[in-house]
Amino acid sequence: MTEIFRTPDERFEDLPGYPFAPNYAEAGGLRLHYVDEGEGDPVVFLHGEPTWSYLWRKVIPPVRDAGFRCIAPDLPGFGRSDKPTDIGWYSYDRHAEAAGALLEQLDLRDITFVVHDWGGPVGLRLAVDQPERVARLVILDTGLFTGRQHMSDAWIAFRDFVARTEDLPIGFLVKGACARDMPHDVFSAYEAPFPNAASKAGARAFPLMLPTSPDTPGADEGQRVLEALPGLDVPKFVLWADKDPILSLDIGTRFAAAIGAPEPEVVEDASHFLQEDAGEEIGQRIAAWLTS
């Protein structure tokens, strides 16, 4: 077993705009944290790199208030979930297994997955592998990594920066991919789960484990999910930022077509972390789509 870091609870006290009580489950020897708010059919929000359930704090209330149970896990290595300190522990398979174990423990059915960034490969794989659980898909600024995709110069620069930076500046990375101003207390909230370099192994692992050729780990699974999604007969709703430097709107349009989804609806004046730029608007648009 790799060494596990567990962020002290006091790091999560009085975070701005995040009043949610913690909930925990066990999966693969790790304690996983998740937000669980409201009642009704479940909506599962899956974050990516290098965020945690805090990313969804402005999106959840409108969806919850529309009559849905909102569940937002922290993936292993993020938020209040346990953090293996060995960067080699992390893989696409392990993230999918951990998230899948949580769905099974909570016995969730008729799920709407809301996915972003690396939450896309994880959540969309769960939808394909457990179609009996899924009712709808909401997709925000994400993709599937098959080793065949073109990666932008901005992403390559980001990956190279992560590879050489052990003590990753989490708040800086989130703020740098927002179109609107980020208050300092919000900046600090993104850093809260990561008090030292050892706690950041998961955040460093995601960019480095993205398959860049078809023969690298995770590529076959990404290709399998990509090929299966057009045949997954559930409603799909795509929201995309207009100013994402990593995953442009053109990429979003092509991705939506590839998975059998309608063209993206655009979120104006928003960058890659569009939930930070326009969280309430996104929550309202998701709630309106779910109840239409």
Short mmCIF file of N, CA and C in Angstrom, two decimals, residues 201-272:
data_model
loop_
_atom_site.label_atom_id
_atom_site.label_comp_id
_atom_site.label_asym_id
_atom_site.label_seq_id
_atom_site.Cartn_x
_atom_site.Cartn_y
_atom_site.Cartn_z
N ALA A 201 0.04 14.81 -5.19
CA ALA A 201 0.40 13.77 -6.15
C ALA A 201 -0.72 13.54 -7.16
N GLY A 202 -1.97 13.51 -6.70
CA GLY A 202 -3.10 13.28 -7.61
C GLY A 202 -3.25 14.41 -8.61
N ALA A 203 -3.07 15.64 -8.15
CA ALA A 203 -3.17 16.79 -9.05
C ALA A 203 -2.06 16.78 -10.08
N ARG A 204 -0.88 16.32 -9.70
CA ARG A 204 0.22 16.22 -10.66
C ARG A 204 0.00 15.05 -11.62
N ALA A 205 -0.67 14.00 -11.15
CA ALA A 205 -0.78 12.78 -11.95
C ALA A 205 -1.68 12.95 -13.16
N PHE A 206 -2.78 13.69 -13.02
CA PHE A 206 -3.77 13.74 -14.10
C PHE A 206 -3.15 14.16 -15.44
N PRO A 207 -2.44 15.29 -15.53
CA PRO A 207 -1.88 15.66 -16.84
C PRO A 207 -0.86 14.64 -17.36
N LEU A 208 -0.11 14.03 -16.45
CA LEU A 208 0.95 13.13 -16.86
C LEU A 208 0.41 11.77 -17.31
N MET A 209 -0.81 11.41 -16.87
CA MET A 209 -1.35 10.10 -17.25
C MET A 209 -2.28 10.20 -18.46
N LEU A 210 -2.44 11.39 -19.02
CA LEU A 210 -3.29 11.52 -20.20
C LEU A 210 -2.58 10.84 -21.39
N PRO A 211 -3.23 9.89 -22.06
CA PRO A 211 -2.56 9.17 -23.13
C PRO A 211 -2.32 10.07 -24.35
N THR A 212 -1.08 10.12 -24.81
CA THR A 212 -0.72 10.96 -25.95
C THR A 212 -0.42 10.13 -27.20
N SER A 213 -0.55 8.82 -27.10
CA SER A 213 -0.46 7.95 -28.28
C SER A 213 -1.35 6.75 -28.03
N PRO A 214 -1.80 6.06 -29.09
CA PRO A 214 -2.76 4.96 -28.91
C PRO A 214 -2.24 3.78 -28.11
N ASP A 215 -0.91 3.69 -27.92
CA ASP A 215 -0.36 2.54 -27.19
C ASP A 215 -0.03 2.87 -25.74
N THR A 216 -0.47 4.02 -25.24
CA THR A 216 -0.20 4.38 -23.85
C THR A 216 -1.39 4.00 -22.97
N PRO A 217 -1.15 3.78 -21.65
CA PRO A 217 -2.23 3.33 -20.76
C PRO A 217 -3.42 4.29 -20.77
N GLY A 218 -4.61 3.71 -20.84
CA GLY A 218 -5.84 4.49 -20.84
C GLY A 218 -6.38 4.79 -22.22
N ALA A 219 -5.53 4.68 -23.25
CA ALA A 219 -5.98 5.04 -24.60
C ALA A 219 -7.06 4.10 -25.10
N ASP A 220 -6.88 2.80 -24.90
CA ASP A 220 -7.88 1.84 -25.39
C ASP A 220 -9.22 2.05 -24.71
N GLU A 221 -9.19 2.31 -23.40
CA GLU A 221 -10.45 2.54 -22.69
C GLU A 221 -11.12 3.82 -23.18
N GLY A 222 -10.34 4.86 -23.40
CA GLY A 222 -10.91 6.09 -23.91
C GLY A 222 -11.55 5.90 -25.27
N GLN A 223 -10.89 5.14 -26.14
CA GLN A 223 -11.43 4.86 -27.46
C GLN A 223 -12.72 4.05 -27.37
N ARG A 224 -12.72 3.06 -26.47
CA ARG A 224 -13.92 2.23 -26.29
C ARG A 224 -15.11 3.07 -25.86
N VAL A 225 -14.90 3.97 -24.91
CA VAL A 225 -16.00 4.81 -24.42
C VAL A 225 -16.47 5.75 -25.53
N LEU A 226 -15.53 6.32 -26.28
CA LEU A 226 -15.88 7.22 -27.37
C LEU A 226 -16.75 6.51 -28.40
N GLU A 227 -16.40 5.28 -28.74
CA GLU A 227 -17.17 4.54 -29.74
C GLU A 227 -18.54 4.11 -29.22
N ALA A 228 -18.65 3.92 -27.90
CA ALA A 228 -19.91 3.44 -27.33
C ALA A 228 -20.93 4.56 -27.10
N LEU A 229 -20.47 5.78 -26.91
CA LEU A 229 -21.38 6.85 -26.50
C LEU A 229 -22.48 7.18 -27.50
N PRO A 230 -22.23 7.18 -28.81
CA PRO A 230 -23.34 7.47 -29.73
C PRO A 230 -24.49 6.47 -29.60
N GLY A 231 -24.19 5.25 -29.17
CA GLY A 231 -25.23 4.24 -29.00
C GLY A 231 -25.90 4.27 -27.65
N LEU A 232 -25.41 5.12 -26.74
CA LEU A 232 -26.04 5.24 -25.41
C LEU A 232 -27.25 6.17 -25.57
N ASP A 233 -28.42 5.59 -25.57
CA ASP A 233 -29.63 6.31 -25.93
C ASP A 233 -30.22 7.04 -24.73
N VAL A 234 -29.53 8.10 -24.32
CA VAL A 234 -30.03 8.97 -23.25
C VAL A 234 -29.89 10.41 -23.72
N PRO A 235 -30.73 11.31 -23.19
CA PRO A 235 -30.58 12.72 -23.56
C PRO A 235 -29.21 13.26 -23.14
N LYS A 236 -28.64 14.09 -24.00
CA LYS A 236 -27.32 14.69 -23.75
C LYS A 236 -27.42 16.20 -23.91
N PHE A 237 -26.82 16.91 -22.98
CA PHE A 237 -26.84 18.38 -22.97
C PHE A 237 -25.40 18.84 -22.82
N VAL A 238 -24.94 19.67 -23.75
CA VAL A 238 -23.55 20.12 -23.76
C VAL A 238 -23.50 21.63 -23.54
N LEU A 239 -22.75 22.05 -22.53
CA LEU A 239 -22.48 23.46 -22.26
C LEU A 239 -20.99 23.69 -22.41
N TRP A 240 -20.60 24.80 -23.07
CA TRP A 240 -19.17 25.01 -23.33
C TRP A 240 -18.83 26.48 -23.18
N ALA A 241 -17.68 26.73 -22.58
CA ALA A 241 -17.22 28.11 -22.42
C ALA A 241 -16.77 28.70 -23.75
N ASP A 242 -16.94 30.01 -23.89
CA ASP A 242 -16.54 30.66 -25.14
C ASP A 242 -15.06 31.00 -25.18
N LYS A 243 -14.37 30.93 -24.02
CA LYS A 243 -12.97 31.39 -23.97
C LYS A 243 -12.03 30.34 -23.36
N ASP A 244 -12.32 29.06 -23.58
CA ASP A 244 -11.48 28.00 -23.02
C ASP A 244 -10.21 27.86 -23.85
N PRO A 245 -9.02 28.15 -23.27
CA PRO A 245 -7.78 28.06 -24.06
C PRO A 245 -7.29 26.63 -24.23
N ILE A 246 -7.78 25.72 -23.42
CA ILE A 246 -7.34 24.33 -23.48
C ILE A 246 -8.24 23.52 -24.39
N LEU A 247 -9.56 23.64 -24.17
CA LEU A 247 -10.56 22.91 -24.96
C LEU A 247 -11.47 23.96 -25.60
N SER A 248 -11.14 24.37 -26.81
CA SER A 248 -11.86 25.46 -27.46
C SER A 248 -13.28 25.05 -27.81
N LEU A 249 -14.08 26.04 -28.14
CA LEU A 249 -15.47 25.77 -28.54
C LEU A 249 -15.52 24.90 -29.79
N ASP A 250 -14.56 25.07 -30.69
CA ASP A 250 -14.51 24.19 -31.87
C ASP A 250 -14.31 22.74 -31.47
N ILE A 251 -13.44 22.52 -30.49
CA ILE A 251 -13.23 21.16 -29.98
C ILE A 251 -14.53 20.64 -29.37
N GLY A 252 -15.22 21.49 -28.62
CA GLY A 252 -16.49 21.08 -28.02
C GLY A 252 -17.51 20.70 -29.06
N THR A 253 -17.57 21.45 -30.16
CA THR A 253 -18.53 21.14 -31.22
C THR A 253 -18.22 19.79 -31.86
N ARG A 254 -16.93 19.53 -32.10
CA ARG A 254 -16.55 18.25 -32.70
C ARG A 254 -16.80 17.09 -31.73
N PHE A 255 -16.54 17.32 -30.46
CA PHE A 255 -16.75 16.26 -29.47
C PHE A 255 -18.23 15.93 -29.35
N ALA A 256 -19.07 16.95 -29.30
CA ALA A 256 -20.52 16.71 -29.22
C ALA A 256 -20.99 15.87 -30.40
N ALA A 257 -20.53 16.20 -31.60
CA ALA A 257 -20.93 15.43 -32.78
C ALA A 257 -20.44 13.99 -32.69
N ALA A 258 -19.24 13.80 -32.16
CA ALA A 258 -18.66 12.45 -32.09
C ALA A 258 -19.42 11.54 -31.14
N ILE A 259 -20.07 12.11 -30.13
CA ILE A 259 -20.76 11.28 -29.13
C ILE A 259 -22.27 11.30 -29.31
N GLY A 260 -22.74 11.87 -30.42
CA GLY A 260 -24.17 11.87 -30.69
C GLY A 260 -24.96 12.84 -29.84
N ALA A 261 -24.34 13.97 -29.50
CA ALA A 261 -25.00 15.00 -28.69
C ALA A 261 -25.31 16.22 -29.55
N PRO A 262 -26.29 17.04 -29.14
CA PRO A 262 -26.54 18.29 -29.85
C PRO A 262 -25.34 19.22 -29.76
N GLU A 263 -25.33 20.24 -30.62
CA GLU A 263 -24.26 21.24 -30.56
C GLU A 263 -24.22 21.90 -29.18
N PRO A 264 -23.02 22.28 -28.72
CA PRO A 264 -22.92 22.92 -27.40
C PRO A 264 -23.70 24.22 -27.32
N GLU A 265 -24.31 24.45 -26.18
CA GLU A 265 -24.81 25.78 -25.84
C GLU A 265 -23.65 26.55 -25.20
N VAL A 266 -23.48 27.78 -25.61
CA VAL A 266 -22.31 28.55 -25.21
C VAL A 266 -22.55 29.28 -23.90
N VAL A 267 -21.56 29.25 -23.03
CA VAL A 267 -21.55 30.06 -21.81
C VAL A 267 -20.61 31.23 -22.08
N GLU A 268 -21.17 32.44 -22.09
CA GLU A 268 -20.41 33.62 -22.48
C GLU A 268 -19.50 34.10 -21.35
N ASP A 269 -18.39 34.70 -21.77
CA ASP A 269 -17.42 35.30 -20.84
C ASP A 269 -16.99 34.28 -19.78
N ALA A 270 -16.62 33.10 -20.25
CA ALA A 270 -16.20 32.01 -19.35
C ALA A 270 -15.02 31.29 -19.97
N SER A 271 -14.13 30.82 -19.10
CA SER A 271 -12.95 30.08 -19.54
C SER A 271 -13.10 28.62 -19.11
N HIS A 272 -11.99 27.91 -19.00
CA HIS A 272 -12.06 26.47 -18.76
C HIS A 272 -12.85 26.14 -17.49
#
